[in-house]
């Protein structure tokens, strides 16, 4: 039975090795990009011959990079706002009421989750082509909102499920109408989780590439689309800068959440 | 069915609530007159429709049938937040993002009172429930009993027309529950509150209420003062649900003399009976009213063989059986039970006054 005991002694090590391997697998390519972003010259190369901040300067000064960045922010903000405007009332309606056709409506809301991105991209391409929304920010905003509605609806429904609805009755018994109760009780209590849902919608849009490639065109080009073109056509080192910045933002955000969480306990 | 009151303040008239397309009658034709300043308990087993009735009064459920009338006005169409009814929930339902002060101030702020009037009123009510020094705390920094006191203050602070409570002490341990029963009762008296109190705890209903409405399967079996419910239950259900009882099926043998015949022999009640000979009735005798006797009398008594003796400290529960196997329950004092042992013979008797006859 020595083999068995040796195995069980080794077992705790295995998950640790796996974790290290996964982390390395994820992080190493990322680090590669970070290093390249400080590289010298006008094309991507590894290892760089010298380290400069030229590419960073280029990123913030070149309109062909700044414009897509701005576009992406505007589109992500707008589509997150639209998403929340749709999903918040929907999630409340689903949590509070039974109505005929409820399951059908739920299915409709969930639909974008089941359709492959590329199919949606193509559909939008032809549909927007006919309606004049192709190559416009409005078009991308609408498409991205459709994409994030099902996910955000699911998140908010889960939040509402764990919400204590007797609080709304308590508020009503104190004399507050439905809207007042919503403002004074539901909203303050649900705001943090709704903000997370909104952030999710924002990221869904900011990160989306396939549909943006098809319908955003040059005028409404998003950052991911610009990056894709850059890599394909020019091998511009600025793309490494953008990746690095995004990476840093995500790491900082994750650390901030972790820090808040640990302070709560 | 229930005594007409001179000043019906709040009145339920034939109120019903059906679910599942009418198949389930959660509340079935309930009528109650509630007087101003009355403490009315809705008592009944789980699922008997107490909460549903309370929620219809509160305005959170719409009756399928019937009227709810407050001071002569039908309020069925008035939404909950305009009824001006205070409410206390079993799980406290305090607003977790507000301090104790803000929770209690909430109804007053909604009524747009001036800030200093709010501060004064909230202070007064927090003092009433003994939480003055907790005003700045959040609910999650309070014990269950303290939280329910805050909920109490919040339900009373705006001088509501009626206060509704749904098992408000259900989540508290026994000692705390008894203390809060006392406090709620004292507040209700002091402020003259009209209070409707849902509970399935009969001792709670007995000690606090002016009247009890006993619910069973969606309808009211009896509405009466607690002692009336205990002494003269209107139905077999009430007699068995409230307190312990010996219930014997009987047939009337002499209506004038109030005598019925039961499986444990003839039982004589104090008053003549208002029904025909051979009519089926129920004879009920509370266990504590059956007394040990030197020898069993011709009627209102029997001889039992002691089957079990259970000591509760302050009293002893004795179960005996008659010669033909009918069980009779007694409550004796420790001294009375001292000489008893299982298998011993015990002669018992009871007074005609203590026999309650139910005509089904
Ligand atoms: N929304 C609903 N849909 C269907 N049936 C319901 C609904 N609400 C209550 N009922 C049913 O109505 C009946 C009465 O319920 P209710 O909650 O009034 O009982 P209760 O007397 O308060 O019981 P408990 O002591 O357990 O709280 C129950 O059979 C319950 O299952
Ligand atoms: Mg209930």
XYZ file of C-alpha atoms and ligand atoms in Angstrom:
657
model
C 0.000 0.000 0.000
C 3.021 2.310 -0.205
C 1.975 3.484 -3.645
C -1.385 4.630 -2.318
C 0.091 6.573 0.579
C 2.735 8.158 -1.619
C 0.004 9.327 -3.958
C -2.077 10.810 -1.184
C 0.986 12.551 0.232
C 1.697 13.997 -3.186
C -1.890 15.054 -3.804
C -1.830 18.479 -2.113
C 1.133 19.359 -4.313
C -0.674 18.614 -7.545
C -3.336 21.304 -7.319
C -0.656 23.803 -6.389
C 1.442 22.903 -9.406
C -1.632 23.145 -11.559
C -2.447 26.579 -10.194
C 1.071 27.796 -10.878
C 0.955 26.346 -14.394
C -2.358 28.003 -15.168
C -1.213 31.335 -13.769
C 1.957 31.137 -15.828
C 0.015 30.184 -18.914
C -2.216 33.221 -18.482
C 0.325 35.700 -17.222
C 3.397 35.007 -19.338
C 1.905 36.105 -22.668
C 0.520 39.136 -20.858
C 3.958 39.982 -19.474
C 5.370 39.577 -22.945
C 2.987 42.243 -24.176
C 3.829 44.513 -21.251
C 7.526 44.285 -22.062
C 6.893 44.933 -25.747
C 4.888 48.067 -24.907
C 8.083 49.703 -23.657
C 9.964 48.679 -26.781
C 11.682 51.031 -29.202
C 10.836 51.385 -32.865
C 7.728 51.397 -34.959
C 6.940 47.710 -35.073
C 6.274 45.035 -32.479
C 9.326 43.025 -31.573
C 10.432 40.737 -28.771
C 12.755 41.187 -27.079
C 12.929 44.960 -27.626
C 16.312 46.452 -28.459
C 15.798 49.377 -26.054
C 13.175 50.623 -23.611
C 11.300 53.910 -24.136
C 7.912 55.451 -23.467
C 7.569 56.500 -27.111
C 4.661 54.208 -27.786
C 2.789 55.523 -24.745
C 3.281 59.061 -26.000
C 2.125 57.956 -29.433
C -1.015 56.399 -27.974
C -2.185 59.533 -26.186
C -1.283 61.911 -29.000
C -2.454 60.043 -32.092
C -6.087 60.727 -33.003
C -6.345 57.392 -34.814
C -5.919 55.782 -31.361
C -7.617 58.358 -29.172
C -10.779 58.473 -31.266
C -11.497 54.706 -31.028
C -10.733 54.855 -27.299
C -13.254 57.630 -26.858
C -15.721 55.777 -29.088
C -15.392 52.659 -26.994
C -16.051 54.570 -23.780
C -19.075 56.339 -25.181
C -20.479 53.158 -26.699
C -19.890 51.127 -23.539
C -21.443 53.802 -21.342
C -24.459 54.232 -23.595
C -25.078 50.536 -24.043
C -24.678 49.919 -20.293
C -27.229 52.658 -19.623
C -29.679 51.230 -22.155
C -29.139 47.734 -20.791
C -29.934 48.818 -17.243
C -32.970 50.742 -18.426
C -34.299 47.564 -20.014
C -33.225 44.954 -17.480
C -34.054 46.777 -14.250
C -37.814 47.058 -14.872
C -37.804 43.610 -16.478
C -36.068 41.984 -13.522
C -38.496 43.686 -11.128
C -41.494 42.605 -13.177
C -40.260 39.028 -13.261
C -39.506 39.020 -9.543
C -42.806 40.588 -8.510
C -45.525 39.497 -10.890
C -46.930 36.511 -12.648
C -48.270 37.397 -16.030
C -49.374 35.449 -19.081
C -46.523 34.669 -21.458
C -43.892 35.110 -18.760
C -41.829 32.163 -19.951
C -41.995 33.272 -23.556
C -40.796 36.760 -22.655
C -37.972 35.290 -20.615
C -36.973 33.193 -23.596
C -36.927 36.302 -25.783
C -34.724 38.139 -23.315
C -32.323 35.199 -23.175
C -32.204 34.767 -26.949
C -28.983 36.711 -27.631
C -27.197 34.311 -25.287
C -28.040 31.387 -27.540
C -27.153 32.911 -30.888
C -23.474 32.703 -31.920
C -21.793 36.128 -32.029
C -20.805 35.723 -35.629
C -24.401 35.031 -36.645
C -25.571 38.108 -34.782
C -22.772 40.154 -36.315
C -23.837 39.116 -39.779
C -27.485 39.748 -39.049
C -26.714 43.226 -37.736
C -24.508 43.883 -40.732
C -27.345 43.295 -43.182
C -30.102 44.747 -41.033
C -28.203 47.926 -40.174
C -27.120 48.217 -43.778
C -30.755 48.597 -44.739
C -31.724 50.881 -41.873
C -28.751 53.200 -42.195
C -27.252 52.280 -38.842
C -24.183 50.632 -40.290
C -20.913 52.339 -39.361
C -22.632 54.442 -36.716
C -22.106 54.548 -32.956
C -25.864 54.179 -32.471
C -25.759 50.861 -34.281
C -22.940 49.525 -32.122
C -24.655 50.770 -28.960
C -27.867 48.942 -29.885
C -26.042 45.746 -30.793
C -23.985 45.774 -27.604
C -27.026 46.492 -25.446
C -28.787 43.476 -26.968
C -25.742 41.423 -26.134
C -25.530 42.395 -22.473
C -29.267 42.428 -21.712
C -29.555 38.678 -21.027
C -26.488 38.509 -18.781
C -27.362 41.633 -16.842
C -30.984 40.485 -16.568
C -29.750 37.235 -15.027
C -27.484 39.069 -12.582
C -30.227 41.440 -11.502
C -32.794 38.667 -11.184
C -30.422 36.843 -8.862
C -29.989 40.032 -6.822
C -33.739 40.531 -6.562
C -34.230 36.926 -5.513
C -32.128 37.488 -2.432
C -33.804 40.815 -1.681
C -36.127 40.780 1.340
C -39.459 41.861 -0.133
C -41.112 42.271 3.253
C -39.027 45.449 3.483
C -41.166 46.889 0.684
C -44.303 45.931 2.591
C -42.857 47.439 5.733
C -42.180 50.617 3.785
C -45.731 50.640 2.403
C -47.144 50.169 5.889
C -45.158 53.230 6.935
C -47.043 55.173 4.268
C -44.733 55.044 1.258
C -46.138 54.482 -2.223
C -44.410 52.023 -4.565
C -42.098 54.610 -6.136
C -41.163 56.156 -2.796
C -40.469 52.706 -1.391
C -38.319 51.941 -4.394
C -36.353 55.156 -3.934
C -35.858 54.934 -0.181
C -35.612 51.192 0.384
C -35.031 49.046 -2.703
C -32.654 51.378 -4.510
C -30.203 52.075 -1.677
C -30.082 48.377 -0.817
C -29.795 47.154 -4.389
C -27.538 49.929 -5.682
C -24.205 48.149 -5.094
C -25.301 45.023 -6.897
C -26.912 47.061 -9.673
C -23.648 48.962 -10.108
C -21.846 45.668 -10.526
C -24.439 44.659 -13.125
C -23.866 47.973 -14.924
C -20.115 47.459 -14.832
C -20.681 44.067 -16.357
C -22.655 45.606 -19.203
C -19.908 48.199 -19.685
C -17.191 45.564 -19.908
C -19.278 43.357 -22.198
C -19.447 46.230 -24.664
C -15.910 47.509 -24.162
C -14.478 44.079 -24.750
C -16.687 43.032 -27.673
C -14.827 42.610 -30.975
C -16.675 40.389 -33.439
C -19.789 42.500 -33.883
C -17.778 45.724 -33.735
C -15.580 44.443 -36.560
C -18.619 43.938 -38.742
C -20.662 47.033 -38.034
C -18.582 49.783 -36.454
C -16.769 50.842 -39.644
C -14.055 53.492 -39.563
C -16.206 56.318 -38.260
C -17.438 54.470 -35.198
C -14.417 52.207 -34.760
C -14.089 50.779 -31.268
C -10.809 50.191 -29.477
C -10.801 46.389 -29.953
C -11.484 46.876 -33.664
C -8.649 49.396 -33.917
C -6.342 46.969 -32.121
C -7.307 44.158 -34.429
C -6.607 46.261 -37.506
C -3.366 47.502 -36.038
C -2.057 44.004 -35.450
C -3.122 42.815 -38.874
C -1.969 45.751 -40.939
C 0.735 47.766 -39.250
C 2.086 45.759 -36.310
C 2.067 49.062 -34.439
C 3.581 48.839 -30.902
C 0.797 51.081 -29.586
C -1.395 47.993 -29.520
C 0.868 46.621 -26.792
C 0.464 49.882 -24.892
C -3.331 49.625 -25.015
C -3.229 46.001 -23.930
C -0.943 46.882 -21.049
C -3.160 49.736 -19.918
C -6.265 47.549 -20.045
C -4.415 44.852 -18.152
C -3.368 47.312 -15.453
C -6.922 48.654 -15.118
C -8.302 45.145 -14.662
C -5.632 44.189 -12.104
C -6.178 47.385 -10.129
C -9.950 46.870 -10.177
C -9.609 43.257 -9.041
C -7.239 44.285 -6.230
C -9.619 47.052 -5.169
C -12.526 44.603 -4.975
C -10.404 42.102 -3.041
C -9.251 44.834 -0.671
C -12.831 46.004 -0.048
C -13.934 42.453 0.529
C -11.188 41.798 3.074
C -12.017 45.047 4.889
C -15.667 44.064 5.168
C -14.704 40.945 7.104
C -71.913 33.694 15.637
C -70.116 36.695 17.112
C -71.412 39.308 19.424
C -72.535 42.500 17.701
C -70.477 45.401 18.948
C -71.884 48.855 19.568
C -69.098 50.632 17.734
C -67.703 48.480 14.950
C -64.586 50.418 14.070
C -63.139 47.966 11.605
C -65.429 45.435 10.077
C -64.822 42.409 7.856
C -67.951 41.372 5.998
C -67.943 37.975 4.342
C -64.304 38.294 3.317
C -62.897 35.447 1.228
C -59.626 34.787 -0.537
C -59.364 32.086 -3.140
C -56.186 30.890 -4.784
C -55.461 28.535 -7.650
C -58.403 29.695 -9.749
C -60.869 29.346 -6.901
C -59.926 25.783 -6.004
C -58.179 26.760 -2.758
C -60.135 28.785 -0.214
C -57.400 30.263 1.947
C -59.972 32.453 3.692
C -63.626 31.541 3.520
C -66.423 33.984 4.358
C -64.833 35.637 7.379
C -66.803 38.308 9.242
C -65.380 40.186 12.236
C -66.337 43.397 14.006
C -63.392 45.028 15.710
C -63.959 47.729 18.289
C -61.818 50.797 18.664
C -59.000 50.106 21.100
C -59.573 46.377 21.038
C -56.846 43.750 21.122
C -58.035 40.993 18.800
C -55.981 37.864 18.224
C -56.307 35.645 15.194
C -55.441 32.203 16.513
C -55.308 29.000 14.533
C -53.113 26.187 13.261
C -50.652 26.596 10.408
C -52.302 27.252 7.078
C -55.643 28.255 8.583
C -55.676 31.640 6.831
C -54.576 34.016 9.606
C -51.821 35.716 7.627
C -53.976 35.914 4.509
C -56.721 37.620 6.515
C -54.226 40.055 8.035
C -52.731 40.832 4.617
C -56.169 41.626 3.247
C -56.758 44.015 6.151
C -53.329 45.538 5.536
C -54.039 45.966 1.843
C -51.336 43.631 0.553
C -53.843 41.078 -0.695
C -57.099 41.773 -2.473
C -60.126 39.846 -1.158
C -61.831 37.662 -3.740
C -65.104 38.528 -2.031
C -66.485 40.639 0.761
C -65.926 44.084 2.200
C -63.503 45.569 4.684
C -65.022 48.645 6.297
C -63.153 51.176 8.419
C -65.315 53.748 10.209
C -68.113 53.137 7.738
C -65.934 53.357 4.633
C -65.062 50.411 2.393
C -61.264 50.354 2.197
C -60.777 47.382 -0.141
C -59.813 49.712 -2.995
C -57.381 51.759 -0.910
C -53.739 50.744 -1.336
C -51.775 49.658 1.723
C -49.717 52.818 1.983
C -52.816 55.016 2.250
C -54.575 52.963 4.927
C -52.511 54.408 7.777
C -52.162 50.974 9.408
C -49.032 50.116 11.365
C -47.495 46.731 10.783
C -45.042 44.489 12.629
C -43.573 41.477 10.857
C -42.166 38.261 12.251
C -38.726 38.862 10.751
C -38.692 42.509 12.006
C -38.291 43.921 8.461
C -36.212 46.872 9.636
C -34.469 48.892 6.949
C -30.863 47.665 7.244
C -29.369 50.798 5.673
C -30.964 53.135 8.206
C -30.159 53.721 11.859
C -32.684 52.920 14.560
C -33.621 56.588 14.645
C -34.100 56.767 10.882
C -36.184 53.594 10.873
C -38.581 55.062 13.401
C -38.483 58.475 11.763
C -39.284 57.030 8.326
C -43.110 57.144 8.617
C -42.941 60.686 9.986
C -40.636 61.909 7.223
C -43.048 60.456 4.680
C -45.740 62.514 6.377
C -43.551 65.585 5.983
C -43.365 66.507 9.650
C -40.952 69.231 10.721
C -37.515 67.907 11.730
C -37.803 68.985 15.366
C -41.264 67.437 15.656
C -39.821 64.233 14.190
C -36.893 64.236 16.612
C -39.226 64.803 19.548
C -41.735 62.086 18.538
C -39.101 59.505 17.650
C -37.348 60.206 20.953
C -40.611 59.663 22.824
C -41.302 56.334 21.133
C -37.736 55.082 21.472
C -38.030 55.824 25.168
C -41.304 53.873 25.324
C -39.580 50.788 23.951
C -36.457 51.400 26.039
C -34.038 52.016 23.179
C -33.100 55.659 23.675
C -29.396 54.912 23.790
C -29.517 52.804 20.645
C -30.776 55.529 18.308
C -27.601 55.671 16.220
C -27.141 51.942 15.786
C -27.858 49.960 12.678
C -30.417 47.138 13.014
C -27.791 44.452 12.487
C -26.059 45.646 15.656
C -29.138 44.835 17.747
C -30.460 41.641 19.328
C -33.672 40.086 18.044
C -35.698 41.493 20.912
C -34.272 44.972 20.396
C -34.960 44.802 16.684
C -38.565 43.899 17.311
C -38.860 46.831 19.731
C -37.636 49.132 16.977
C -40.201 47.610 14.619
C -42.828 48.198 17.291
C -41.843 51.859 17.630
C -41.858 52.254 13.847
C -45.383 50.785 13.622
C -46.749 53.000 16.393
C -44.926 56.283 15.871
C -47.346 57.724 13.302
C -50.452 57.110 15.392
C -51.940 54.518 13.021
C -55.661 53.779 12.929
C -55.024 50.065 13.363
C -51.864 48.096 14.137
C -51.376 44.666 12.575
C -48.878 42.126 13.838
C -48.084 38.785 12.217
C -46.488 36.477 14.769
C -44.192 39.294 15.924
C -42.596 37.204 18.664
C -42.294 33.972 16.721
C -38.542 34.288 16.289
C -37.740 35.025 19.932
C -36.938 32.670 22.789
C -39.481 31.972 25.496
C -38.398 34.434 28.199
C -37.984 37.310 25.795
C -41.288 36.439 24.209
C -43.098 36.661 27.527
C -41.449 39.949 28.356
C -42.381 41.457 25.007
C -45.936 40.118 25.285
C -46.195 42.123 28.445
C -44.672 45.225 26.859
C -46.878 45.080 23.783
C -49.976 44.633 25.911
C -48.963 47.561 28.142
C -48.312 49.826 25.148
C -51.583 48.823 23.533
C -53.507 49.714 26.696
C -51.631 52.915 27.319
C -52.025 54.239 23.783
C -55.504 52.788 23.223
C -54.358 51.027 20.075
C -56.662 48.900 17.962
C -54.504 45.848 17.492
C -54.953 42.731 15.388
C -52.454 40.117 16.384
C -51.805 36.888 14.509
C -50.412 33.992 16.493
C -50.538 30.244 16.656
C -49.469 30.306 20.296
C -52.631 29.886 22.355
C -51.146 31.040 25.645
C -50.027 34.235 23.915
C -53.549 34.773 22.611
C -55.084 33.936 25.997
C -52.938 36.322 28.016
C -52.940 39.324 25.677
C -56.269 39.503 23.896
C -59.582 41.148 24.595
C -61.058 38.712 22.137
C -59.754 35.769 20.122
C -60.911 34.711 16.692
C -60.149 31.015 16.285
C -59.375 30.119 12.685
C -59.637 26.693 11.156
C -59.219 25.867 7.471
C -59.936 29.424 6.356
C -63.037 30.119 8.410
C -63.664 31.401 11.916
C -64.845 28.812 14.400
C -65.491 31.240 17.228
C -64.851 34.823 18.261
C -65.049 35.494 21.970
C -63.153 36.616 25.043
C -60.294 34.253 25.960
C -61.975 32.833 29.046
C -65.205 32.307 27.118
C -63.267 30.441 24.436
C -61.712 28.284 27.113
C -64.830 27.631 29.155
C -67.403 27.426 26.408
C -65.800 26.516 23.088
C -68.370 26.735 20.319
C -67.060 23.763 18.374
C -65.142 20.595 18.938
C -62.211 22.114 17.058
C -61.973 25.074 19.431
C -62.292 22.839 22.486
C -59.463 20.642 21.289
C -57.240 23.396 19.884
C -57.373 25.690 22.902
C -56.140 23.969 26.027
C -56.482 20.295 26.852
C -59.853 18.680 26.959
C -61.804 15.500 27.464
C -64.337 15.291 24.699
C -67.043 12.612 24.773
C -69.589 11.904 22.098
C -72.996 11.759 23.713
C -76.724 11.495 23.077
C -79.278 13.510 24.967
C -81.198 11.331 27.398
C -83.072 13.967 29.415
C -83.109 17.487 27.939
C -84.904 19.083 30.941
C -82.422 17.728 33.468
C -79.494 18.386 31.117
C -78.436 14.757 31.174
C -76.619 13.063 28.304
C -75.288 9.547 28.106
C -71.681 8.979 27.169
C -69.224 6.132 26.955
C -68.110 6.937 30.523
C -71.655 6.947 31.894
C -74.352 9.586 32.309
C -73.112 13.172 32.365
C -75.264 15.918 33.833
C -74.840 19.558 32.922
C -75.981 22.478 35.066
C -78.554 23.846 32.635
C -81.425 22.262 30.709
C -80.694 21.418 27.123
C -82.252 23.143 24.183
C -82.532 20.049 22.008
C -84.526 16.870 21.519
C -84.042 13.545 23.261
C -81.499 11.327 21.457
C -79.953 14.293 19.703
C -76.176 13.828 19.293
C -74.030 16.249 21.322
C -70.477 16.500 22.632
C -69.694 16.640 26.312
C -66.465 18.455 27.193
C -64.760 18.507 30.563
C -61.391 20.213 31.094
C -58.794 17.920 32.729
C -58.254 20.238 35.701
C -61.976 20.151 36.526
C -62.056 16.388 37.001
C -61.316 15.782 40.684
C -60.406 12.689 42.703
C -63.413 11.461 44.711
C -63.971 9.039 47.593
C -66.437 7.034 45.545
C -67.804 7.658 42.092
C -71.281 9.229 42.150
C -74.183 7.890 40.064
C -73.628 10.500 37.415
C -70.755 12.939 36.765
C -68.169 10.492 37.913
C -66.440 7.229 37.164
C -63.672 4.941 38.275
C -60.471 4.910 36.294
C -57.431 2.714 36.121
C -54.369 4.957 36.120
C -52.447 4.487 32.890
C -49.739 7.135 33.030
C -48.467 9.869 35.330
C -46.341 12.733 34.005
C -44.882 15.323 36.372
C -44.588 18.895 35.078
C -43.403 20.320 38.382
C -46.287 22.645 39.055
C -48.861 20.049 38.045
C -49.194 16.388 37.234
C -50.822 15.065 34.081
C -52.629 11.803 34.776
C -54.212 9.604 32.173
C -56.648 6.912 33.209
C -58.899 4.584 31.332
C -62.408 3.430 32.046
C -63.392 -0.240 32.229
C -64.252 -0.270 28.537
C -61.071 1.468 27.472
C -61.979 5.148 27.190
C -59.213 7.564 28.084
C -59.789 10.361 30.584
C -57.199 13.054 31.247
C -56.757 14.838 34.579
C -54.612 17.605 36.020
C -53.696 17.074 39.627
C -51.474 18.860 42.073
C -48.312 17.147 43.187
C -49.912 16.326 46.548
C -53.057 14.863 44.980
C -50.975 12.649 42.731
C -48.547 11.513 45.425
C -50.381 8.295 46.250
C -51.045 7.337 42.645
C -49.226 4.668 40.718
C -49.906 3.191 37.298
C -52.453 0.417 37.557
C -54.116 1.866 40.660
C -57.845 2.552 40.741
C -58.907 6.193 40.937
C -62.469 7.360 41.552
C -63.175 10.743 40.012
C -66.053 13.187 39.773
C -66.857 16.586 38.337
C -69.447 19.259 38.913
C -72.375 19.843 36.577
C -71.108 23.439 36.227
C -67.905 22.125 34.726
C -69.596 20.163 31.977
C -69.799 22.006 28.686
C -72.166 20.563 26.128
C -71.630 21.328 22.460
C -74.525 20.934 20.103
C -72.996 20.233 16.701
N -50.066 33.227 -2.761
C -50.671 32.067 -2.468
N -50.995 31.187 -3.451
C -51.615 30.034 -3.154
N -51.948 29.651 -1.922
C -51.663 30.466 -0.895
C -51.010 31.718 -1.120
N -50.847 32.319 0.089
C -51.370 31.478 0.997
N -51.866 30.367 0.410
C -52.529 29.248 1.096
O -53.552 29.765 1.889
C -53.677 29.031 3.097
C -53.632 29.983 4.275
O -52.335 30.532 4.375
P -51.920 31.541 5.515
O -50.547 31.986 5.234
O -52.944 32.600 5.641
O -51.936 30.627 6.801
P -51.542 30.998 8.304
O -52.760 30.750 9.121
O -50.943 32.338 8.376
O -50.487 29.871 8.638
P -49.102 29.973 9.462
O -49.469 29.828 10.905
O -48.340 28.778 8.979
O -48.457 31.264 9.133
C -52.567 28.025 3.085
O -53.114 26.786 2.694
C -51.616 28.535 2.063
O -50.937 27.467 1.443
Mg -48.958 33.073 8.834
